[in-house]
Amino acid sequence: MKLAELTNYLESLAPLAYQEDYDNAGLIVGRSDKEVHQALISLDCTEAVVDEAIATGCQVIISHHPIVFKGLKKFNGRTYVERVVEKAIKHDLAIYAIHTNLDNVTGGVNSKICEMLGLKNTRILAPKNGLLKKLVTYVPVNDAGKVKNALFAAGAGDIGNYSECSFGTEGTGTFKGNDSTNPYVGEPCIRHHEPELRIETVYPANIESKILMALVLAHPYEEVAYDLYTLTNQHNQTGSGMIGEVDMALSEDDFLHLLKKNMQTGVIKHTELRGRDVKKVAVCGGAGGFLLKQAIAAGADVFVTADYKYHEFFDADGKIVIADIGHFESEQFTQQLLFEIIQKKFATFAVRLTTINTNPVKYFI
Ligand SMILES: [Zn+2]
């Protein structure tokens, strides 16, 4: 298939618009119309991973971390970043990154961590604002069903686990076309009164053009009347970190054992134990220290994340146990997640997991 088919699907689950400002997720090297038969999944796109992709006949590497974050000005092979890009281009190998956009969605990096820890009743820890918009449009009553169907099919009307959400009120619309119009109902140059349904529905702002195209195509009028509203609502399926509950409360010791085993981490750095059972657990793959306040406010007993610095550990302040399991360790099952996502959707497309442990941090035990 074309690479675009694969990346469009990934972006339907983790839209690029949901990545953080500093990020560089998306197609980094290669063309979207490139033919691909096999993808290699990795957490990091190192030189060794590029070599593995070439050796195993892959046409694209799907990595969690983008190999390029900042602008590259020279291509002299002096840094590993330049060498990776150079080698990928030489071998016609595409590199695609699905990073903070996958961190920020339900079903992404943090859902996978929750799954590995067996957490239940999970939700996004810090949902984002400003990602939702509202469409109001006015449709002749008899055409309302068709327009609603088109809007829902385009992605409008999703609220949590509910789809096809809308509200309708009947009223009367008026319009008068000039002499160059050919109105769907009524006559040009005469004011017409039409029973209409005012339809209201929500949609993610990043798919606005798709929603409007669906509206215009399905709506019978020559000129479609609609209003777009910016909402300040939280988008509960999108944001940082997650929180969930263990099935049965565990002692802190038992939880740390479970954490070490299930996340396959050799060592956990943690703050002082509080002598309390663990029921609620907040998680954030990678550097999640910025979520500590939300984790405490949500009543988490433990906050599982990575990249904590010495002074930041003090911020636990007896209110929570911070457990730093390592950046690679916290995100390593993202590889498995991507593998499952692609295999489920494209059953006949070959996808392989890297055999290389790209963790740059080694432990001397
Ligand atoms: Zn990371």
Short mmCIF file of C-alpha atoms and ligand atoms in Angstrom, two decimals:
data_model
loop_
_atom_site.label_atom_id
_atom_site.label_comp_id
_atom_site.label_asym_id
_atom_site.label_seq_id
_atom_site.Cartn_x
_atom_site.Cartn_y
_atom_site.Cartn_z
CA MET A 1 0.00 0.00 0.00
CA LYS A 2 0.98 3.64 -0.14
CA LEU A 3 2.66 4.92 2.99
CA ALA A 4 -0.09 7.56 3.27
CA GLU A 5 -2.68 4.84 3.83
CA LEU A 6 -0.77 3.64 6.88
CA THR A 7 0.03 7.10 8.28
CA ASN A 8 -3.50 8.43 7.66
CA TYR A 9 -4.83 5.57 9.74
CA LEU A 10 -2.34 6.20 12.55
CA GLU A 11 -3.25 9.89 12.45
CA SER A 12 -6.96 9.08 12.66
CA LEU A 13 -6.16 7.54 16.07
CA ALA A 14 -3.50 10.06 17.12
CA PRO A 15 -4.02 13.26 15.12
CA LEU A 16 -0.85 15.28 14.48
CA ALA A 17 -2.75 18.32 15.78
CA TYR A 18 -2.60 16.74 19.26
CA GLN A 19 1.19 16.77 19.47
CA GLU A 20 2.91 19.23 21.80
CA ASP A 21 4.43 22.46 20.40
CA TYR A 22 8.02 21.24 20.78
CA ASP A 23 7.38 17.96 19.02
CA ASN A 24 8.08 16.85 15.45
CA ALA A 25 5.76 13.90 14.97
CA GLY A 26 4.72 12.85 11.47
CA LEU A 27 6.54 11.79 8.33
CA ILE A 28 10.14 12.90 8.85
CA VAL A 29 11.93 11.19 5.95
CA GLY A 30 10.35 9.85 2.76
CA ARG A 31 7.33 10.50 0.58
CA SER A 32 3.77 9.68 1.49
CA ASP A 33 3.05 8.18 -1.96
CA LYS A 34 5.86 5.64 -1.48
CA GLU A 35 4.89 1.98 -1.83
CA VAL A 36 5.42 0.07 1.46
CA HIS A 37 5.22 -3.65 2.17
CA GLN A 38 6.80 -3.95 5.60
CA ALA A 39 7.25 -1.63 8.57
CA LEU A 40 9.68 -1.82 11.47
CA ILE A 41 8.43 -0.58 14.84
CA SER A 42 10.81 0.92 17.39
CA LEU A 43 10.81 3.33 20.29
CA ASP A 44 13.85 5.23 18.95
CA CYS A 45 15.13 5.49 15.42
CA THR A 46 18.84 4.87 15.97
CA GLU A 47 21.46 3.93 13.35
CA ALA A 48 21.20 0.31 14.47
CA VAL A 49 17.45 0.37 13.88
CA VAL A 50 17.98 1.85 10.40
CA ASP A 51 20.46 -0.98 9.67
CA GLU A 52 17.93 -3.51 10.92
CA ALA A 53 15.20 -2.04 8.68
CA ILE A 54 17.49 -2.28 5.65
CA ALA A 55 18.63 -5.81 6.50
CA THR A 56 15.07 -7.06 6.96
CA GLY A 57 13.69 -5.38 3.84
CA CYS A 58 11.44 -2.79 5.52
CA GLN A 59 10.43 0.36 3.64
CA VAL A 60 9.43 2.41 6.67
CA ILE A 61 10.37 2.76 10.32
CA ILE A 62 7.56 3.77 12.68
CA SER A 63 9.20 5.08 15.83
CA HIS A 64 7.72 6.71 18.91
CA HIS A 65 10.45 9.32 19.36
CA PRO A 66 11.19 11.55 16.35
CA ILE A 67 14.81 11.28 15.22
CA VAL A 68 14.76 14.96 14.22
CA PHE A 69 13.51 17.51 16.75
CA LYS A 70 15.21 20.71 15.62
CA GLY A 71 16.18 22.01 12.20
CA LEU A 72 19.19 20.29 10.64
CA LYS A 73 21.53 22.73 8.92
CA LYS A 74 24.35 20.46 7.78
CA PHE A 75 24.48 16.87 6.56
CA ASN A 76 28.03 15.81 7.25
CA GLY A 77 27.36 12.69 9.24
CA ARG A 78 28.85 14.29 12.35
CA THR A 79 25.94 13.46 14.62
CA TYR A 80 23.89 10.29 14.86
CA VAL A 81 20.84 12.30 13.80
CA GLU A 82 22.52 13.37 10.53
CA ARG A 83 23.78 9.85 9.93
CA VAL A 84 20.34 8.30 10.44
CA VAL A 85 18.70 10.75 8.02
CA GLU A 86 21.50 10.35 5.46
CA LYS A 87 21.38 6.57 5.56
CA ALA A 88 17.58 6.46 5.38
CA ILE A 89 17.55 8.67 2.28
CA LYS A 90 20.35 6.68 0.64
CA HIS A 91 18.36 3.47 1.14
CA ASP A 92 14.97 4.95 0.25
CA LEU A 93 13.73 4.22 3.77
CA ALA A 94 10.93 6.33 5.23
CA ILE A 95 10.94 7.42 8.88
CA TYR A 96 7.70 8.24 10.63
CA ALA A 97 7.27 9.34 14.26
CA ILE A 98 4.12 9.04 16.38
CA HIS A 99 5.12 10.78 19.57
CA THR A 100 3.23 13.19 21.86
CA ASN A 101 0.14 12.80 19.67
CA LEU A 102 0.13 9.16 20.80
CA ASP A 103 0.86 10.22 24.40
CA ASN A 104 -2.18 12.50 24.35
CA VAL A 105 -4.95 10.15 23.26
CA THR A 106 -7.03 7.46 24.90
CA GLY A 107 -5.74 4.17 23.52
CA GLY A 108 -2.21 5.55 23.32
CA VAL A 109 1.03 5.28 25.31
CA ASN A 110 -0.55 5.73 28.72
CA SER A 111 -3.48 3.41 28.03
CA LYS A 112 -0.89 0.75 27.26
CA ILE A 113 0.88 1.36 30.60
CA CYS A 114 -2.48 1.12 32.39
CA GLU A 115 -3.14 -2.15 30.56
CA MET A 116 0.27 -3.52 31.58
CA LEU A 117 -0.48 -2.64 35.20
CA GLY A 118 -4.03 -4.00 35.02
CA LEU A 119 -5.58 -0.65 35.97
CA LYS A 120 -9.35 -0.26 35.69
CA ASN A 121 -11.65 2.77 35.35
CA THR A 122 -8.95 4.68 33.53
CA ARG A 123 -9.25 8.25 32.31
CA ILE A 124 -6.97 10.99 31.02
CA LEU A 125 -5.28 12.71 33.97
CA ALA A 126 -5.02 16.20 32.46
CA PRO A 127 -7.50 16.61 29.59
CA LYS A 128 -6.81 19.41 27.14
CA ASN A 129 -9.05 22.42 26.52
CA GLY A 130 -9.79 24.19 23.29
CA LEU A 131 -9.75 21.15 21.00
CA LEU A 132 -13.50 20.94 20.49
CA LYS A 133 -15.77 23.14 18.41
CA LYS A 134 -19.49 23.28 17.82
CA LEU A 135 -21.38 23.46 14.56
CA VAL A 136 -24.89 24.84 14.30
CA THR A 137 -26.65 24.54 10.99
CA TYR A 138 -30.18 24.97 9.67
CA VAL A 139 -31.66 22.27 7.44
CA PRO A 140 -35.10 21.76 5.86
CA VAL A 141 -36.85 19.31 8.18
CA ASN A 142 -37.10 16.55 5.58
CA ASP A 143 -33.37 16.68 4.83
CA ALA A 144 -32.20 16.76 8.45
CA GLY A 145 -31.55 13.01 8.68
CA LYS A 146 -29.32 13.00 5.61
CA VAL A 147 -27.28 15.97 6.85
CA LYS A 148 -26.90 14.46 10.32
CA ASN A 149 -25.72 11.17 8.80
CA ALA A 150 -23.09 13.01 6.77
CA LEU A 151 -21.86 15.01 9.77
CA PHE A 152 -21.62 11.92 11.98
CA ALA A 153 -19.83 9.96 9.26
CA ALA A 154 -17.30 12.80 8.98
CA GLY A 155 -16.52 12.59 12.70
CA ALA A 156 -18.96 14.98 14.40
CA GLY A 157 -21.05 14.09 17.43
CA ASP A 158 -18.64 12.03 19.52
CA ILE A 159 -18.82 12.60 23.29
CA GLY A 160 -16.93 10.01 25.36
CA ASN A 161 -18.27 6.56 24.57
CA TYR A 162 -21.29 8.03 22.78
CA SER A 163 -21.41 8.81 19.09
CA GLU A 164 -24.02 10.55 16.90
CA CYS A 165 -24.74 13.18 19.60
CA SER A 166 -26.69 16.21 18.40
CA PHE A 167 -29.51 18.48 19.42
CA GLY A 168 -32.30 19.72 17.17
CA THR A 169 -34.92 22.45 17.47
CA GLU A 170 -37.54 23.15 14.87
CA GLY A 171 -38.17 26.68 13.65
CA THR A 172 -38.74 28.71 10.56
CA GLY A 173 -35.99 29.92 8.27
CA THR A 174 -36.43 32.76 5.79
CA PHE A 175 -34.48 33.59 2.66
CA LYS A 176 -34.82 35.50 -0.62
CA GLY A 177 -32.47 34.66 -3.46
CA ASN A 178 -31.61 37.26 -6.10
CA ASP A 179 -32.38 36.74 -9.77
CA SER A 180 -29.30 34.64 -10.35
CA THR A 181 -30.32 32.00 -7.79
CA ASN A 182 -31.99 28.66 -8.27
CA PRO A 183 -33.36 27.94 -4.78
CA TYR A 184 -34.05 24.40 -3.58
CA VAL A 185 -37.48 25.62 -2.41
CA GLY A 186 -39.32 28.86 -3.14
CA GLU A 187 -38.89 31.38 -5.97
CA PRO A 188 -36.07 33.84 -6.64
CA CYS A 189 -36.71 37.43 -5.48
CA ILE A 190 -39.57 36.39 -3.14
CA ARG A 191 -39.04 35.89 0.56
CA HIS A 192 -39.56 32.24 1.44
CA HIS A 193 -40.47 30.75 4.84
CA GLU A 194 -39.22 27.18 5.33
CA PRO A 195 -39.68 24.81 8.30
CA GLU A 196 -36.11 23.98 9.30
CA LEU A 197 -34.30 22.01 11.98
CA ARG A 198 -31.50 23.78 13.80
CA ILE A 199 -28.89 21.03 14.32
CA GLU A 200 -26.13 21.43 16.93
CA THR A 201 -23.22 19.05 17.23
CA VAL A 202 -19.60 18.99 18.44
CA TYR A 203 -16.45 17.99 16.56
CA PRO A 204 -12.68 18.06 17.09
CA ALA A 205 -11.30 21.32 15.65
CA ASN A 206 -8.61 19.50 13.66
CA ILE A 207 -11.21 17.90 11.37
CA GLU A 208 -13.15 21.11 10.69
CA SER A 209 -12.52 21.17 6.93
CA LYS A 210 -13.77 17.58 6.63
CA ILE A 211 -16.91 18.40 8.63
CA LEU A 212 -17.68 21.50 6.55
CA MET A 213 -17.15 19.62 3.30
CA ALA A 214 -19.56 16.91 4.46
CA LEU A 215 -22.08 19.59 5.47
CA VAL A 216 -21.99 21.43 2.16
CA LEU A 217 -22.21 18.21 0.14
CA ALA A 218 -25.18 16.83 2.09
CA HIS A 219 -27.12 20.08 2.58
CA PRO A 220 -29.65 20.75 -0.20
CA TYR A 221 -29.36 24.57 -0.25
CA GLU A 222 -27.21 26.58 -2.68
CA GLU A 223 -25.96 28.65 0.26
CA VAL A 224 -25.58 26.71 3.48
CA ALA A 225 -26.15 28.71 6.67
CA TYR A 226 -24.02 27.57 9.61
CA ASP A 227 -22.26 28.94 12.69
CA LEU A 228 -19.00 27.70 14.18
CA TYR A 229 -18.38 28.11 17.90
CA THR A 230 -15.13 27.77 19.77
CA LEU A 231 -15.67 25.77 22.98
CA THR A 232 -13.67 25.93 26.19
CA ASN A 233 -14.80 22.42 27.20
CA GLN A 234 -12.20 19.85 28.11
CA HIS A 235 -11.72 17.11 25.55
CA ASN A 236 -11.80 14.19 27.97
CA GLN A 237 -10.30 11.71 25.50
CA THR A 238 -7.27 13.90 24.82
CA GLY A 239 -4.53 15.07 27.16
CA SER A 240 -1.59 14.07 29.32
CA GLY A 241 -1.16 11.12 31.64
CA MET A 242 -3.81 8.70 32.87
CA ILE A 243 -5.22 7.60 36.16
CA GLY A 244 -6.84 4.31 37.05
CA GLU A 245 -7.38 1.87 39.88
CA VAL A 246 -5.88 -1.49 40.76
CA ASP A 247 -8.44 -4.27 41.15
CA MET A 248 -7.73 -4.85 44.84
CA ALA A 249 -5.82 -2.43 47.04
CA LEU A 250 -2.17 -3.49 47.36
CA SER A 251 0.48 -2.65 49.90
CA GLU A 252 3.06 -0.21 48.52
CA ASP A 253 5.61 -3.00 48.54
CA ASP A 254 3.38 -5.34 46.57
CA PHE A 255 2.56 -2.61 44.08
CA LEU A 256 6.23 -1.81 43.48
CA HIS A 257 6.90 -5.51 42.91
CA LEU A 258 4.07 -5.63 40.39
CA LEU A 259 5.32 -2.45 38.74
CA LYS A 260 8.85 -3.80 38.44
CA LYS A 261 7.68 -7.10 37.01
CA ASN A 262 4.99 -5.91 34.62
CA MET A 263 6.96 -2.94 33.27
CA GLN A 264 10.11 -5.07 33.04
CA THR A 265 12.26 -2.51 34.76
CA GLY A 266 15.43 -3.46 36.59
CA VAL A 267 15.21 -0.69 39.15
CA ILE A 268 12.65 1.79 40.44
CA LYS A 269 13.63 5.12 41.96
CA HIS A 270 10.92 6.19 44.35
CA THR A 271 10.12 8.62 47.11
CA GLU A 272 9.49 7.62 50.72
CA LEU A 273 6.70 5.09 51.14
CA ARG A 274 3.71 6.37 53.10
CA GLY A 275 2.58 3.09 54.68
CA ARG A 276 -0.74 3.30 52.90
CA ASP A 277 -2.42 0.89 50.52
CA VAL A 278 -2.24 1.60 46.82
CA LYS A 279 -5.58 1.87 45.06
CA LYS A 280 -5.33 4.78 42.62
CA VAL A 281 -2.37 4.99 40.29
CA ALA A 282 -1.44 7.85 37.94
CA VAL A 283 0.85 7.11 35.02
CA CYS A 284 2.69 9.11 32.38
CA GLY A 285 5.11 7.51 29.94
CA GLY A 286 8.38 9.41 29.63
CA ALA A 287 9.00 12.67 31.48
CA GLY A 288 5.76 13.23 33.39
CA GLY A 289 6.92 15.39 36.31
CA PHE A 290 4.76 18.29 35.08
CA LEU A 291 1.68 16.24 36.03
CA LEU A 292 2.51 15.73 39.71
CA LYS A 293 -0.04 18.31 40.97
CA GLN A 294 -2.81 16.75 38.90
CA ALA A 295 -1.84 13.27 40.11
CA ILE A 296 -2.05 14.41 43.76
CA ALA A 297 -5.29 16.32 43.17
CA ALA A 298 -6.84 13.24 41.55
CA GLY A 299 -6.04 11.25 44.68
CA ALA A 300 -3.40 8.97 43.19
CA ASP A 301 -1.44 6.93 45.74
CA VAL A 302 1.46 6.39 43.33
CA PHE A 303 2.63 8.33 40.29
CA VAL A 304 4.45 6.12 37.80
CA THR A 305 6.59 8.08 35.36
CA ALA A 306 10.23 8.76 34.43
CA ASP A 307 12.99 11.36 34.13
CA TYR A 308 12.63 12.72 37.65
CA LYS A 309 15.45 14.96 38.88
CA TYR A 310 16.77 14.93 42.46
CA HIS A 311 15.04 18.11 43.63
CA GLU A 312 11.78 17.20 41.98
CA PHE A 313 11.48 14.08 44.13
CA PHE A 314 11.01 16.38 47.16
CA ASP A 315 7.77 17.63 45.62
CA ALA A 316 6.06 14.34 46.57
CA ASP A 317 6.02 15.92 50.06
CA GLY A 318 4.33 12.93 51.70
CA LYS A 319 1.25 13.34 49.53
CA ILE A 320 2.04 10.64 46.98
CA VAL A 321 4.74 8.12 46.10
CA ILE A 322 6.64 9.06 42.93
CA ALA A 323 7.97 5.97 41.14
CA ASP A 324 10.50 6.69 38.39
CA ILE A 325 10.83 3.51 36.34
CA GLY A 326 13.05 4.90 33.55
CA HIS A 327 12.06 6.60 30.31
CA PHE A 328 12.65 3.62 28.00
CA GLU A 329 11.05 1.21 30.45
CA SER A 330 7.94 3.34 30.81
CA GLU A 331 7.41 3.52 27.05
CA GLN A 332 8.77 0.23 25.80
CA PHE A 333 5.34 -1.35 25.35
CA THR A 334 4.41 1.45 22.98
CA GLN A 335 6.20 -0.68 20.40
CA GLN A 336 3.81 -3.54 21.11
CA LEU A 337 0.88 -1.11 21.00
CA LEU A 338 1.86 0.16 17.53
CA PHE A 339 2.39 -3.40 16.35
CA GLU A 340 -1.10 -4.38 17.52
CA ILE A 341 -2.74 -1.27 16.06
CA ILE A 342 -1.22 -1.81 12.60
CA GLN A 343 -1.69 -5.57 12.51
CA LYS A 344 -5.32 -5.32 13.52
CA LYS A 345 -6.15 -2.81 10.80
CA PHE A 346 -3.91 -4.11 7.97
CA ALA A 347 -4.02 -7.87 8.43
CA THR A 348 -1.95 -8.64 5.31
CA PHE A 349 0.66 -5.92 5.83
CA ALA A 350 3.96 -7.11 7.30
CA VAL A 351 4.97 -5.43 10.51
CA ARG A 352 7.91 -6.35 12.71
CA LEU A 353 9.13 -5.25 16.10
CA THR A 354 12.73 -4.14 16.42
CA THR A 355 15.00 -6.64 18.12
CA ILE A 356 17.27 -3.83 19.29
CA ASN A 357 17.05 -2.39 22.76
CA THR A 358 17.56 1.30 22.00
CA ASN A 359 17.70 2.39 25.65
CA PRO A 360 20.73 4.73 25.87
CA VAL A 361 20.75 4.32 29.66
CA LYS A 362 22.66 1.29 30.96
CA TYR A 363 22.59 0.05 34.54
CA PHE A 364 25.66 -1.17 36.39
CA ILE A 365 24.23 -3.53 38.99
ZN ZN B 1 9.55 9.25 25.45
#
